PDB file of C-alpha atoms and ligand atoms in Angstrom:
ATOM      1  CA  MET A   1      26.152 -23.246  -7.600  1.00 46.00           C
ATOM      2  CA  MET A   2      25.643 -24.215  -3.939  1.00 47.00           C
ATOM      3  CA  ASN A   3      28.203 -27.727  -4.291  1.00 47.00           C
ATOM      4  CA  GLN A   4      28.991 -27.653  -0.679  1.00 56.00           C
ATOM      5  CA  ARG A   5      27.982 -25.802   2.282  1.00 62.00           C
ATOM      6  CA  PRO A   6      31.298 -24.867   4.526  1.00 67.00           C
ATOM      7  CA  ASP A   7      29.797 -25.492   8.658  1.00 81.00           C
ATOM      8  CA  ARG A   8      31.036 -21.813   9.782  1.00 91.00           C
ATOM      9  CA  PRO A   9      27.348 -19.276   9.909  1.00 95.00           C
ATOM     10  CA  VAL A  10      27.947 -17.317   7.996  1.00 96.00           C
ATOM     11  CA  LEU A  11      27.348 -13.092   9.927  1.00 98.00           C
ATOM     12  CA  THR A  12      24.664 -10.808   7.635  1.00 98.00           C
ATOM     13  CA  VAL A  13      23.726  -6.980   7.130  1.00 98.00           C
ATOM     14  CA  ASP A  14      21.202  -5.770   5.739  1.00 96.00           C
ATOM     15  CA  ILE A  15      21.694  -2.138   5.391  1.00 95.00           C
ATOM     16  CA  GLY A  16      18.265   0.311   4.708  1.00 89.00           C
ATOM     17  CA  GLY A  17      17.777   4.148   4.698  1.00 85.00           C
ATOM     18  CA  THR A  18      16.633   4.295   8.354  1.00 88.00           C
ATOM     19  CA  LYS A  19      17.253   0.607   9.534  1.00 93.00           C
ATOM     20  CA  ILE A  20      20.425  -1.582   9.441  1.00 96.00           C
ATOM     21  CA  ALA A  21      19.522  -5.437  10.622  1.00 97.00           C
ATOM     22  CA  ALA A  22      22.062  -8.125  11.605  1.00 98.00           C
ATOM     23  CA  ALA A  23      21.516 -11.497  10.987  1.00 98.00           C
ATOM     24  CA  VAL A  24      23.137 -15.058  12.213  1.00 98.00           C
ATOM     25  CA  VAL A  25      22.684 -17.290   9.792  1.00 96.00           C
ATOM     26  CA  ALA A  26      23.168 -21.048  10.811  1.00 94.00           C
ATOM     27  CA  PRO A  27      24.372 -23.149   7.865  1.00 89.00           C
ATOM     28  CA  SER A  28      20.963 -25.515   8.264  1.00 87.00           C
ATOM     29  CA  GLY A  29      19.234 -21.492   7.523  1.00 90.00           C
ATOM     30  CA  GLU A  30      18.165 -20.958  10.543  1.00 93.00           C
ATOM     31  CA  VAL A  31      18.352 -17.015  12.054  1.00 96.00           C
ATOM     32  CA  VAL A  32      20.795 -17.818  15.386  1.00 96.00           C
ATOM     33  CA  SER A  33      20.606 -14.385  16.273  1.00 97.00           C
ATOM     34  CA  ARG A  34      19.575 -11.426  15.217  1.00 97.00           C
ATOM     35  CA  ALA A  35      20.395  -7.293  16.156  1.00 97.00           C
ATOM     36  CA  ARG A  36      18.998  -4.141  14.715  1.00 97.00           C
ATOM     37  CA  GLY A  37      20.410  -0.540  15.074  1.00 96.00           C
ATOM     38  CA  ALA A  38      19.749   3.084  13.124  1.00 94.00           C
ATOM     39  CA  SER A  39      20.924   4.195   9.995  1.00 93.00           C
ATOM     40  CA  PRO A  40      23.056   6.684  10.758  1.00 93.00           C
ATOM     41  CA  ASP A  41      21.517  10.410   8.932  1.00 90.00           C
ATOM     42  CA  SER A  42      24.938  10.961   8.049  1.00 90.00           C
ATOM     43  CA  ASP A  43      26.477  11.389   3.837  1.00 92.00           C
ATOM     44  CA  ASP A  44      30.381   9.483   5.447  1.00 94.00           C
ATOM     45  CA  ASP A  45      30.319   6.512   4.643  1.00 94.00           C
ATOM     46  CA  GLN A  46      32.900   5.576   7.399  1.00 95.00           C
ATOM     47  CA  GLU A  47      29.626   6.322   9.846  1.00 96.00           C
ATOM     48  CA  LEU A  48      27.735   3.204   7.954  1.00 96.00           C
ATOM     49  CA  VAL A  49      30.899   1.597   8.867  1.00 97.00           C
ATOM     50  CA  ASP A  50      31.144   2.373  12.695  1.00 96.00           C
ATOM     51  CA  ALA A  51      26.978   1.295  12.703  1.00 97.00           C
ATOM     52  CA  VAL A  52      27.428  -1.459  10.476  1.00 97.00           C
ATOM     53  CA  ALA A  53      29.752  -2.828  12.630  1.00 97.00           C
ATOM     54  CA  ARG A  54      27.985  -2.374  15.958  1.00 97.00           C
ATOM     55  CA  VAL A  55      24.928  -3.388  14.961  1.00 98.00           C
ATOM     56  CA  ALA A  56      26.385  -6.819  13.742  1.00 97.00           C
ATOM     57  CA  GLY A  57      28.745  -7.062  17.177  1.00 97.00           C
ATOM     58  CA  GLU A  58      25.536  -6.893  18.443  1.00 98.00           C
ATOM     59  CA  ALA A  59      24.362 -10.012  16.642  1.00 98.00           C
ATOM     60  CA  LEU A  60      27.660 -11.964  17.468  1.00 97.00           C
ATOM     61  CA  SER A  61      28.122 -11.436  21.327  1.00 97.00           C
ATOM     62  CA  SER A  62      24.435 -12.162  22.679  1.00 96.00           C
ATOM     63  CA  ILE A  63      25.612 -15.581  20.909  1.00 97.00           C
ATOM     64  CA  ASP A  64      28.813 -15.198  22.281  1.00 96.00           C
ATOM     65  CA  ALA A  65      30.580 -15.092  19.037  1.00 96.00           C
ATOM     66  CA  ARG A  66      33.685 -14.035  17.283  1.00 95.00           C
ATOM     67  CA  THR A  67      33.521 -12.341  14.279  1.00 95.00           C
ATOM     68  CA  THR A  68      36.272 -15.472  13.094  1.00 93.00           C
ATOM     69  CA  ASP A  69      33.980 -18.039  14.196  1.00 94.00           C
ATOM     70  CA  MET A  70      32.395 -16.867  10.664  1.00 95.00           C
ATOM     71  CA  ALA A  71      32.644 -17.734   7.789  1.00 94.00           C
ATOM     72  CA  ALA A  72      32.553 -14.123   6.098  1.00 96.00           C
ATOM     73  CA  LEU A  73      29.730 -10.975   6.242  1.00 97.00           C
ATOM     74  CA  GLY A  74      27.340 -10.881   3.934  1.00 97.00           C
ATOM     75  CA  VAL A  75      25.823  -7.551   2.715  1.00 97.00           C
ATOM     76  CA  SER A  76      22.850  -6.479   1.420  1.00 96.00           C
ATOM     77  CA  CYS A  77      21.770  -2.580   0.717  1.00 94.00           C
ATOM     78  CA  ALA A  78      19.095  -1.274  -2.048  1.00 89.00           C
ATOM     79  CA  GLY A  79      20.676   0.047  -5.293  1.00 88.00           C
ATOM     80  CA  ILE A  80      23.103  -0.930  -7.790  1.00 89.00           C
ATOM     81  CA  VAL A  81      25.235  -2.765  -6.239  1.00 91.00           C
ATOM     82  CA  ASN A  82      29.141  -3.758  -8.796  1.00 90.00           C
ATOM     83  CA  VAL A  83      29.533  -7.416  -6.986  1.00 86.00           C
ATOM     84  CA  HIS A  84      32.572  -8.026  -8.853  1.00 86.00           C
ATOM     85  CA  ASP A  85      34.060  -4.863  -7.626  1.00 89.00           C
ATOM     86  CA  GLY A  86      32.115  -4.395  -4.017  1.00 92.00           C
ATOM     87  CA  VAL A  87      31.624  -0.758  -4.229  1.00 94.00           C
ATOM     88  CA  VAL A  88      27.828  -0.007  -3.811  1.00 94.00           C
ATOM     89  CA  VAL A  89      27.705   2.862  -7.467  1.00 92.00           C
ATOM     90  CA  TYR A  90      24.214   3.758  -6.163  1.00 88.00           C
ATOM     91  CA  SER A  91      21.881   3.140  -3.386  1.00 89.00           C
ATOM     92  CA  PRO A  92      18.434   5.180  -2.903  1.00 83.00           C
ATOM     93  CA  ASN A  93      17.823   5.385   0.883  1.00 82.00           C
ATOM     94  CA  VAL A  94      21.304   5.878   2.050  1.00 90.00           C
ATOM     95  CA  THR A  95      22.826   8.616   0.828  1.00 89.00           C
ATOM     96  CA  ALA A  96      25.981   7.757   2.725  1.00 92.00           C
ATOM     97  CA  LEU A  97      26.887   4.979   0.167  1.00 93.00           C
ATOM     98  CA  ARG A  98      28.178   6.938  -2.768  1.00 93.00           C
ATOM     99  CA  ARG A  99      30.820   4.964  -5.084  1.00 94.00           C
ATOM    100  CA  THR A 100      31.584   3.716  -2.227  1.00 96.00           C
ATOM    101  CA  PRO A 101      34.038   0.529  -1.862  1.00 97.00           C
ATOM    102  CA  LEU A 102      32.099  -1.086   0.707  1.00 97.00           C
ATOM    103  CA  LYS A 103      33.733  -4.748   0.100  1.00 97.00           C
ATOM    104  CA  MET A 104      36.825  -3.174   1.051  1.00 97.00           C
ATOM    105  CA  MET A 105      36.244  -1.084   4.137  1.00 97.00           C
ATOM    106  CA  LEU A 106      34.124  -3.229   6.010  1.00 97.00           C
ATOM    107  CA  GLY A 107      36.648  -6.501   5.202  1.00 97.00           C
ATOM    108  CA  ASP A 108      38.970  -4.426   6.097  1.00 96.00           C
ATOM    109  CA  ARG A 109      37.522  -3.109   9.806  1.00 96.00           C
ATOM    110  CA  LEU A 110      36.552  -6.048  10.607  1.00 96.00           C
ATOM    111  CA  GLY A 111      38.763  -9.054   9.161  1.00 95.00           C
ATOM    112  CA  ILE A 112      36.924 -11.799   7.102  1.00 95.00           C
ATOM    113  CA  PRO A 113      35.773 -11.513   3.629  1.00 95.00           C
ATOM    114  CA  VAL A 114      33.127 -10.157   2.162  1.00 96.00           C
ATOM    115  CA  ARG A 115      30.711 -10.182  -0.003  1.00 95.00           C
ATOM    116  CA  LEU A 116      27.759  -7.933  -1.451  1.00 94.00           C
ATOM    117  CA  GLY A 117      24.808  -7.460  -3.073  1.00 93.00           C
ATOM    118  CA  ASN A 118      21.369  -5.514  -4.355  1.00 93.00           C
ATOM    119  CA  ASP A 119      18.823  -6.634  -1.370  1.00 93.00           C
ATOM    120  CA  ALA A 120      16.124  -8.013  -4.012  1.00 94.00           C
ATOM    121  CA  THR A 121      18.756  -9.918  -5.904  1.00 95.00           C
ATOM    122  CA  LEU A 122      19.626 -11.535  -2.839  1.00 95.00           C
ATOM    123  CA  ALA A 123      16.433 -12.096  -1.702  1.00 96.00           C
ATOM    124  CA  ALA A 124      15.522 -13.879  -4.411  1.00 96.00           C
ATOM    125  CA  LEU A 125      18.704 -16.003  -3.513  1.00 96.00           C
ATOM    126  CA  GLY A 126      17.380 -16.438  -0.130  1.00 95.00           C
ATOM    127  CA  GLU A 127      13.809 -17.752  -1.612  1.00 96.00           C
ATOM    128  CA  TRP A 128      14.965 -20.304  -3.979  1.00 96.00           C
ATOM    129  CA  GLN A 129      17.015 -22.069  -1.273  1.00 93.00           C
ATOM    130  CA  PHE A 130      15.840 -20.984   2.112  1.00 93.00           C
ATOM    131  CA  GLY A 131      11.952 -21.149   0.696  1.00 91.00           C
ATOM    132  CA  VAL A 132      11.088 -22.544  -2.288  1.00 89.00           C
ATOM    133  CA  GLY A 133      13.894 -25.038  -2.368  1.00 82.00           C
ATOM    134  CA  ALA A 134      17.275 -25.249  -4.787  1.00 81.00           C
ATOM    135  CA  ALA A 135      14.952 -28.013  -6.759  1.00 87.00           C
ATOM    136  CA  VAL A 136      13.753 -25.227  -8.894  1.00 95.00           C
ATOM    137  CA  GLN A 137      15.793 -23.949 -11.562  1.00 96.00           C
ATOM    138  CA  ASP A 138      14.101 -21.113 -13.384  1.00 96.00           C
ATOM    139  CA  LEU A 139      12.461 -18.853 -10.943  1.00 97.00           C
ATOM    140  CA  VAL A 140      11.545 -14.943 -10.725  1.00 97.00           C
ATOM    141  CA  TYR A 141      11.510 -12.877  -7.537  1.00 97.00           C
ATOM    142  CA  VAL A 142       9.954  -9.570  -7.537  1.00 98.00           C
ATOM    143  CA  THR A 143       8.902  -8.065  -4.465  1.00 96.00           C
ATOM    144  CA  VAL A 144       6.478  -5.116  -4.747  1.00 97.00           C
ATOM    145  CA  SER A 145       6.840  -3.011  -2.001  1.00 94.00           C
ATOM    146  CA  THR A 146       6.730   1.653  -2.694  1.00 91.00           C
ATOM    147  CA  GLY A 147       9.731   0.142  -5.751  1.00 93.00           C
ATOM    148  CA  ILE A 148       9.526  -2.950  -7.179  1.00 96.00           C
ATOM    149  CA  GLY A 149      12.633  -4.856  -7.347  1.00 95.00           C
ATOM    150  CA  GLY A 150      13.459  -8.097  -7.573  1.00 96.00           C
ATOM    151  CA  GLY A 151      16.440 -10.959  -8.747  1.00 96.00           C
ATOM    152  CA  ILE A 152      15.925 -13.533 -11.286  1.00 97.00           C
ATOM    153  CA  ILE A 153      17.365 -17.490 -10.640  1.00 96.00           C
ATOM    154  CA  CYS A 154      18.290 -18.546 -13.991  1.00 95.00           C
ATOM    155  CA  GLY A 155      19.055 -22.777 -15.324  1.00 95.00           C
ATOM    156  CA  GLY A 156      19.965 -22.721 -11.923  1.00 94.00           C
ATOM    157  CA  ARG A 157      22.138 -19.789 -11.276  1.00 93.00           C
ATOM    158  CA  LEU A 158      21.450 -15.753  -9.802  1.00 93.00           C
ATOM    159  CA  LEU A 159      21.888 -13.664 -12.945  1.00 93.00           C
ATOM    160  CA  GLU A 160      24.015 -11.387 -11.967  1.00 88.00           C
ATOM    161  CA  GLY A 161      24.593  -9.340 -15.766  1.00 89.00           C
ATOM    162  CA  SER A 162      27.835  -7.828 -16.174  1.00 88.00           C
ATOM    163  CA  CYS A 163      28.077  -5.857 -13.381  1.00 82.00           C
ATOM    164  CA  GLY A 164      25.863  -6.868 -11.229  1.00 80.00           C
ATOM    165  CA  ALA A 165      22.887  -5.016 -11.669  1.00 82.00           C
ATOM    166  CA  GLY A 166      21.194  -7.541 -12.851  1.00 89.00           C
ATOM    167  CA  GLY A 167      17.324  -8.061 -12.582  1.00 91.00           C
ATOM    168  CA  GLU A 168      16.741  -4.523 -11.951  1.00 91.00           C
ATOM    169  CA  VAL A 169      12.699  -5.786 -12.478  1.00 96.00           C
ATOM    170  CA  GLY A 170      11.257  -2.468 -11.402  1.00 96.00           C
ATOM    171  CA  HIS A 171      12.776   0.006 -13.834  1.00 95.00           C
ATOM    172  CA  MET A 172      11.368  -2.045 -17.544  1.00 97.00           C
ATOM    173  CA  THR A 173       9.297   0.783 -19.192  1.00 98.00           C
ATOM    174  CA  ILE A 174       5.914   0.029 -18.461  1.00 98.00           C
ATOM    175  CA  GLU A 175       4.441   2.633 -20.595  1.00 97.00           C
ATOM    176  CA  VAL A 176       6.463   4.532 -22.962  1.00 97.00           C
ATOM    177  CA  ASN A 177       4.691   8.670 -22.263  1.00 95.00           C
ATOM    178  CA  GLY A 178       3.740   7.303 -18.679  1.00 96.00           C
ATOM    179  CA  PRO A 179       3.655   8.278 -15.678  1.00 96.00           C
ATOM    180  CA  ARG A 180       7.717  10.027 -13.980  1.00 95.00           C
ATOM    181  CA  CYS A 181       9.547   7.434 -11.480  1.00 94.00           C
ATOM    182  CA  ALA A 182      12.356   7.729  -9.152  1.00 89.00           C
ATOM    183  CA  CYS A 183      14.883   6.734 -11.403  1.00 89.00           C
ATOM    184  CA  GLY A 184      14.568   9.858 -13.713  1.00 92.00           C
ATOM    185  CA  ARG A 185      12.703   8.164 -16.130  1.00 96.00           C
ATOM    186  CA  THR A 186       9.323   7.329 -17.661  1.00 97.00           C
ATOM    187  CA  GLY A 187       6.418   4.354 -17.569  1.00 97.00           C
ATOM    188  CA  CYS A 188       9.173   2.226 -15.445  1.00 98.00           C
ATOM    189  CA  TRP A 189       6.960  -0.679 -13.857  1.00 98.00           C
ATOM    190  CA  GLU A 190       7.488   0.740 -10.374  1.00 96.00           C
ATOM    191  CA  ALA A 191       5.882   3.759 -11.194  1.00 97.00           C
ATOM    192  CA  LEU A 192       2.995   2.834 -12.126  1.00 98.00           C
ATOM    193  CA  GLY A 193       2.405  -0.566  -9.836  1.00 98.00           C
ATOM    194  CA  SER A 194       4.201   0.403  -6.810  1.00 97.00           C
ATOM    195  CA  GLY A 195       2.518   1.181  -3.850  1.00 96.00           C
ATOM    196  CA  THR A 196       3.275   5.035  -4.200  1.00 96.00           C
ATOM    197  CA  ALA A 197       1.988   4.540  -7.864  1.00 97.00           C
ATOM    198  CA  LEU A 198      -1.109   2.742  -5.859  1.00 98.00           C
ATOM    199  CA  ALA A 199      -0.879   6.130  -3.751  1.00 97.00           C
ATOM    200  CA  ALA A 200      -0.272   8.393  -5.876  1.00 97.00           C
ATOM    201  CA  ARG A 201      -2.555   7.966  -8.250  1.00 97.00           C
ATOM    202  CA  THR A 202      -5.362   7.616  -5.988  1.00 98.00           C
ATOM    203  CA  VAL A 203      -4.256  10.939  -4.154  1.00 97.00           C
ATOM    204  CA  HIS A 204      -4.940  12.628  -7.988  1.00 97.00           C
ATOM    205  CA  ARG A 205      -8.531  11.053  -8.091  1.00 97.00           C
ATOM    206  CA  LEU A 206      -9.213  12.278  -4.268  1.00 97.00           C
ATOM    207  CA  ASP A 207      -7.907  15.891  -6.125  1.00 96.00           C
ATOM    208  CA  GLN A 208     -10.355  16.354  -8.634  1.00 96.00           C
ATOM    209  CA  GLY A 209     -13.450  15.766  -6.387  1.00 94.00           C
ATOM    210  CA  GLU A 210     -13.653  12.256  -6.039  1.00 95.00           C
ATOM    211  CA  PRO A 211     -15.993  10.904  -3.129  1.00 95.00           C
ATOM    212  CA  SER A 212     -14.564   7.904  -1.160  1.00 97.00           C
ATOM    213  CA  ILE A 213     -13.572   7.881   2.912  1.00 97.00           C
ATOM    214  CA  ILE A 214     -10.371   8.127   1.548  1.00 97.00           C
ATOM    215  CA  GLY A 215      -9.701  11.697   2.779  1.00 95.00           C
ATOM    216  CA  GLU A 216     -11.978  11.026   6.637  1.00 96.00           C
ATOM    217  CA  LEU A 217      -9.293   7.948   7.067  1.00 97.00           C
ATOM    218  CA  VAL A 218      -6.637  10.911   6.652  1.00 96.00           C
ATOM    219  CA  GLY A 219      -8.593  13.870   8.187  1.00 95.00           C
ATOM    220  CA  GLY A 220      -7.624  15.342   5.217  1.00 93.00           C
ATOM    221  CA  ASP A 221      -3.602  14.674   4.900  1.00 95.00           C
ATOM    222  CA  MET A 222      -3.495  13.999   1.798  1.00 95.00           C
ATOM    223  CA  ALA A 223       0.506  13.247   2.634  1.00 96.00           C
ATOM    224  CA  LYS A 224      -0.836   9.768   4.547  1.00 97.00           C
ATOM    225  CA  VAL A 225      -2.371   8.435   1.816  1.00 97.00           C
ATOM    226  CA  ASP A 226      -0.931   4.829   1.287  1.00 96.00           C
ATOM    227  CA  ALA A 227      -1.726   1.625   0.612  1.00 96.00           C
ATOM    228  CA  GLN A 228      -2.312   1.241   3.378  1.00 96.00           C
ATOM    229  CA  VAL A 229      -4.786   3.575   4.259  1.00 97.00           C
ATOM    230  CA  VAL A 230      -6.309   2.743   0.481  1.00 98.00           C
ATOM    231  CA  SER A 231      -6.249  -0.959   0.740  1.00 97.00           C
ATOM    232  CA  ILE A 232      -8.717  -0.259   4.859  1.00 98.00           C
ATOM    233  CA  ALA A 233     -10.287   1.841   2.868  1.00 98.00           C
ATOM    234  CA  ALA A 234     -11.515  -0.909  -0.191  1.00 98.00           C
ATOM    235  CA  GLN A 235     -12.023  -3.166   2.146  1.00 97.00           C
ATOM    236  CA  GLN A 236     -15.031  -0.933   3.721  1.00 97.00           C
ATOM    237  CA  GLY A 237     -16.574  -1.216   0.130  1.00 97.00           C
ATOM    238  CA  ASP A 238     -15.346   1.984  -0.880  1.00 98.00           C
ATOM    239  CA  ALA A 239     -15.793   2.618  -4.844  1.00 98.00           C
ATOM    240  CA  LEU A 240     -12.601   4.842  -5.443  1.00 98.00           C
ATOM    241  CA  ALA A 241     -10.084   2.725  -2.947  1.00 98.00           C
ATOM    242  CA  GLN A 242     -11.032  -0.521  -4.710  1.00 98.00           C
ATOM    243  CA  GLU A 243     -11.361   1.084  -8.212  1.00 98.00           C
ATOM    244  CA  MET A 244      -7.451   1.737  -7.528  1.00 98.00           C
ATOM    245  CA  ILE A 245      -6.194  -1.300  -5.999  1.00 98.00           C
ATOM    246  CA  GLY A 246      -7.780  -3.498  -9.636  1.00 98.00           C
ATOM    247  CA  VAL A 247      -5.547  -0.762 -11.701  1.00 98.00           C
ATOM    248  CA  THR A 248      -2.623  -0.873  -9.178  1.00 98.00           C
ATOM    249  CA  ALA A 249      -2.816  -5.103  -9.588  1.00 98.00           C
ATOM    250  CA  PHE A 250      -3.333  -4.059 -13.564  1.00 98.00           C
ATOM    251  CA  TYR A 251       0.173  -2.795 -14.082  1.00 98.00           C
ATOM    252  CA  VAL A 252       1.400  -5.378 -11.500  1.00 98.00           C
ATOM    253  CA  GLY A 253       0.573  -8.889 -13.592  1.00 98.00           C
ATOM    254  CA  VAL A 254       1.498  -6.797 -17.107  1.00 98.00           C
ATOM    255  CA  GLY A 255       5.254  -6.846 -15.769  1.00 98.00           C
ATOM    256  CA  LEU A 256       5.062 -10.114 -14.289  1.00 97.00           C
ATOM    257  CA  GLY A 257       3.569 -11.960 -17.630  1.00 96.00           C
ATOM    258  CA  ASN A 258       6.425  -9.574 -19.182  1.00 97.00           C
ATOM    259  CA  LEU A 259       9.156 -11.519 -17.126  1.00 97.00           C
ATOM    260  CA  ILE A 260       7.178 -15.090 -17.627  1.00 96.00           C
ATOM    261  CA  ASN A 261       7.880 -13.974 -21.510  1.00 95.00           C
ATOM    262  CA  ILE A 262      11.131 -13.481 -21.266  1.00 95.00           C
ATOM    263  CA  PHE A 263      12.343 -15.641 -18.874  1.00 95.00           C
ATOM    264  CA  ASN A 264      10.114 -18.797 -18.942  1.00 95.00           C
ATOM    265  CA  PRO A 265      10.374 -19.042 -15.280  1.00 96.00           C
ATOM    266  CA  SER A 266       9.000 -22.548 -13.199  1.00 95.00           C
ATOM    267  CA  VAL A 267       7.708 -20.519 -10.388  1.00 96.00           C
ATOM    268  CA  VAL A 268       7.045 -16.640  -9.735  1.00 97.00           C
ATOM    269  CA  VAL A 269       7.573 -15.861  -6.281  1.00 97.00           C
ATOM    270  CA  VAL A 270       5.222 -11.761  -5.163  1.00 97.00           C
ATOM    271  CA  GLY A 271       6.858 -10.353  -2.104  1.00 96.00           C
ATOM    272  CA  GLY A 272       6.797  -7.539  -0.730  1.00 94.00           C
ATOM    273  CA  GLY A 273       4.717  -4.309   1.548  1.00 94.00           C
ATOM    274  CA  LEU A 274       1.990  -4.529  -1.149  1.00 96.00           C
ATOM    275  CA  THR A 275       1.445  -7.899  -0.912  1.00 96.00           C
ATOM    276  CA  LYS A 276      -0.884  -7.585   2.598  1.00 96.00           C
ATOM    277  CA  ILE A 277      -3.645  -6.387   0.630  1.00 97.00           C
ATOM    278  CA  GLY A 278      -4.050  -9.834   0.154  1.00 96.00           C
ATOM    279  CA  ASP A 279      -6.657 -11.253  -2.863  1.00 96.00           C
ATOM    280  CA  ALA A 280      -8.114  -8.034  -3.955  1.00 97.00           C
ATOM    281  CA  LEU A 281      -4.480  -7.169  -5.342  1.00 98.00           C
ATOM    282  CA  LEU A 282      -3.153 -10.858  -6.056  1.00 97.00           C
ATOM    283  CA  GLY A 283      -6.052 -12.458  -7.425  1.00 97.00           C
ATOM    284  CA  PRO A 284      -6.453  -9.903 -10.447  1.00 98.00           C
ATOM    285  CA  ALA A 285      -2.743  -9.948 -10.352  1.00 98.00           C
ATOM    286  CA  PHE A 286      -1.899 -13.657 -11.112  1.00 96.00           C
ATOM    287  CA  ALA A 287      -4.487 -13.949 -13.744  1.00 96.00           C
ATOM    288  CA  THR A 288      -3.132 -11.102 -15.471  1.00 97.00           C
ATOM    289  CA  ALA A 289      -0.141 -12.231 -16.192  1.00 96.00           C
ATOM    290  CA  ARG A 290      -0.987 -15.706 -17.272  1.00 94.00           C
ATOM    291  CA  GLU A 291      -2.977 -13.639 -20.141  1.00 93.00           C
ATOM    292  CA  ARG A 292      -0.667 -11.776 -20.649  1.00 92.00           C
ATOM    293  CA  ALA A 293       2.008 -14.902 -20.408  1.00 92.00           C
ATOM    294  CA  TYR A 294       2.655 -15.571 -23.975  1.00 90.00           C
ATOM    295  CA  VAL A 295       5.035 -18.608 -23.202  1.00 81.00           C
ATOM    296  CA  THR A 296       1.932 -20.363 -20.816  1.00 77.00           C
ATOM    297  CA  SER A 297       0.131 -21.921 -23.755  1.00 74.00           C
ATOM    298  CA  ALA A 298       4.133 -24.263 -23.652  1.00 73.00           C
ATOM    299  CA  CYS A 299       4.222 -24.575 -19.963  1.00 83.00           C
ATOM    300  CA  ASP A 300       2.359 -23.652 -16.809  1.00 86.00           C
ATOM    301  CA  VAL A 301       4.101 -21.323 -14.699  1.00 94.00           C
ATOM    302  CA  ASP A 302       3.139 -21.355 -10.450  1.00 95.00           C
ATOM    303  CA  ILE A 303       3.253 -17.983  -9.106  1.00 96.00           C
ATOM    304  CA  ILE A 304       3.194 -18.162  -4.922  1.00 95.00           C
ATOM    305  CA  MET A 305       3.654 -16.012  -2.627  1.00 95.00           C
ATOM    306  CA  ALA A 306       7.440 -15.527  -0.656  1.00 96.00           C
ATOM    307  CA  ARG A 307       7.794 -17.239   2.501  1.00 94.00           C
ATOM    308  CA  LEU A 308      10.533 -14.907   4.573  1.00 93.00           C
ATOM    309  CA  GLY A 309       9.653 -12.539   4.679  1.00 90.00           C
ATOM    310  CA  ASP A 310      12.017  -9.394   5.696  1.00 89.00           C
ATOM    311  CA  ASP A 311      14.989 -12.717   6.393  1.00 93.00           C
ATOM    312  CA  SER A 312      15.562 -12.469   2.413  1.00 95.00           C
ATOM    313  CA  PRO A 313      18.161 -10.797   1.633  1.00 95.00           C
ATOM    314  CA  LEU A 314      19.789 -12.043   4.932  1.00 97.00           C
ATOM    315  CA  LEU A 315      19.129 -15.599   4.455  1.00 96.00           C
ATOM    316  CA  GLY A 316      20.263 -14.529   0.485  1.00 96.00           C
ATOM    317  CA  ALA A 317      24.058 -13.191   1.341  1.00 96.00           C
ATOM    318  CA  ALA A 318      24.279 -16.246   3.299  1.00 96.00           C
ATOM    319  CA  ALA A 319      23.388 -18.640   0.755  1.00 94.00           C
ATOM    320  CA  LEU A 320      25.739 -15.933  -1.303  1.00 93.00           C
ATOM    321  CA  VAL A 321      28.845 -16.328   0.559  1.00 92.00           C
ATOM    322  CA  TRP A 322      28.670 -20.002   0.785  1.00 87.00           C
ATOM    323  CA  ASP A 323      27.820 -20.217  -2.913  1.00 81.00           C
ATOM    324  CA  GLU A 324      30.239 -18.432  -3.975  1.00 76.00           C
ATOM    325  CA  GLY A 325      33.154 -20.080  -0.965  1.00 62.00           C
ATOM    326  CA  THR A 326      35.380 -18.034   1.061  1.00 49.00           C
TER     327      THR A 326
HETATM  328 ZN1   ZN B   1      12.186   3.874 -13.039  1.00 65.79          ZN
END
């Protein structure tokens, strides 16, 4: 990968459940233009393509560029993306994307080559190329947010798997009889270590009548309990909140330990909204990861925070275009 980077910029788009972000990325990795728009509230894939074209067009027009100035369009979206066929098989938050030949539809619409990828996989590629640096050959990237996603760089290559769904780390089983996951299975890492899991676990204990300031913080509305509220309560010394963050940190660490054992990475990069809790979560999570990782008795691993924030899938989409050539 990364033999020769073309001199033309790449148009990139990240399609989410509520918003579409577009950026023009220069070959240096610099984002030279951005635009954002709302995702259409519709099951119609053509409406989604229209919205993507509109937001992408805004990113181009603000720097007086045309579609044909771009090497290609790199597209990131959540869910299962068959990168070889260019089909979005399933996206959890975007109902318009169900077995949608998005690569073909956007290519027809914009008239430039299109590359697609899963958002967490592309974030891994972005963090590798533009965060940690491509000198690292073995990297595991994990994003812990409302769900858990990830991507694997193995021997200097992005692991895609047979149909592009490799690196779905959030759905490895951590507890066979654990809580139900959004995917329908039980005990997935995402069902135990995500922000959603933290909130669910906390609400369950509050419902049992545990004393805590969290109820006050949300005005008695349990639907408002989220990772951020639990974190605020923990900072104010709330024992239940601190315990819940500790339990979540443990599960985050167990999953990271498994990944370290399987891939023997030199670097693990951890990003996503839940990392905003900071040391109270990450300290014990990273310690558990090291304790649980058998291979660290032979070689150590750096566990570090992601550097690129929300830009990582966009930069990864650009790197995907450059890596594959156009
Ligand atoms: Zn699952």
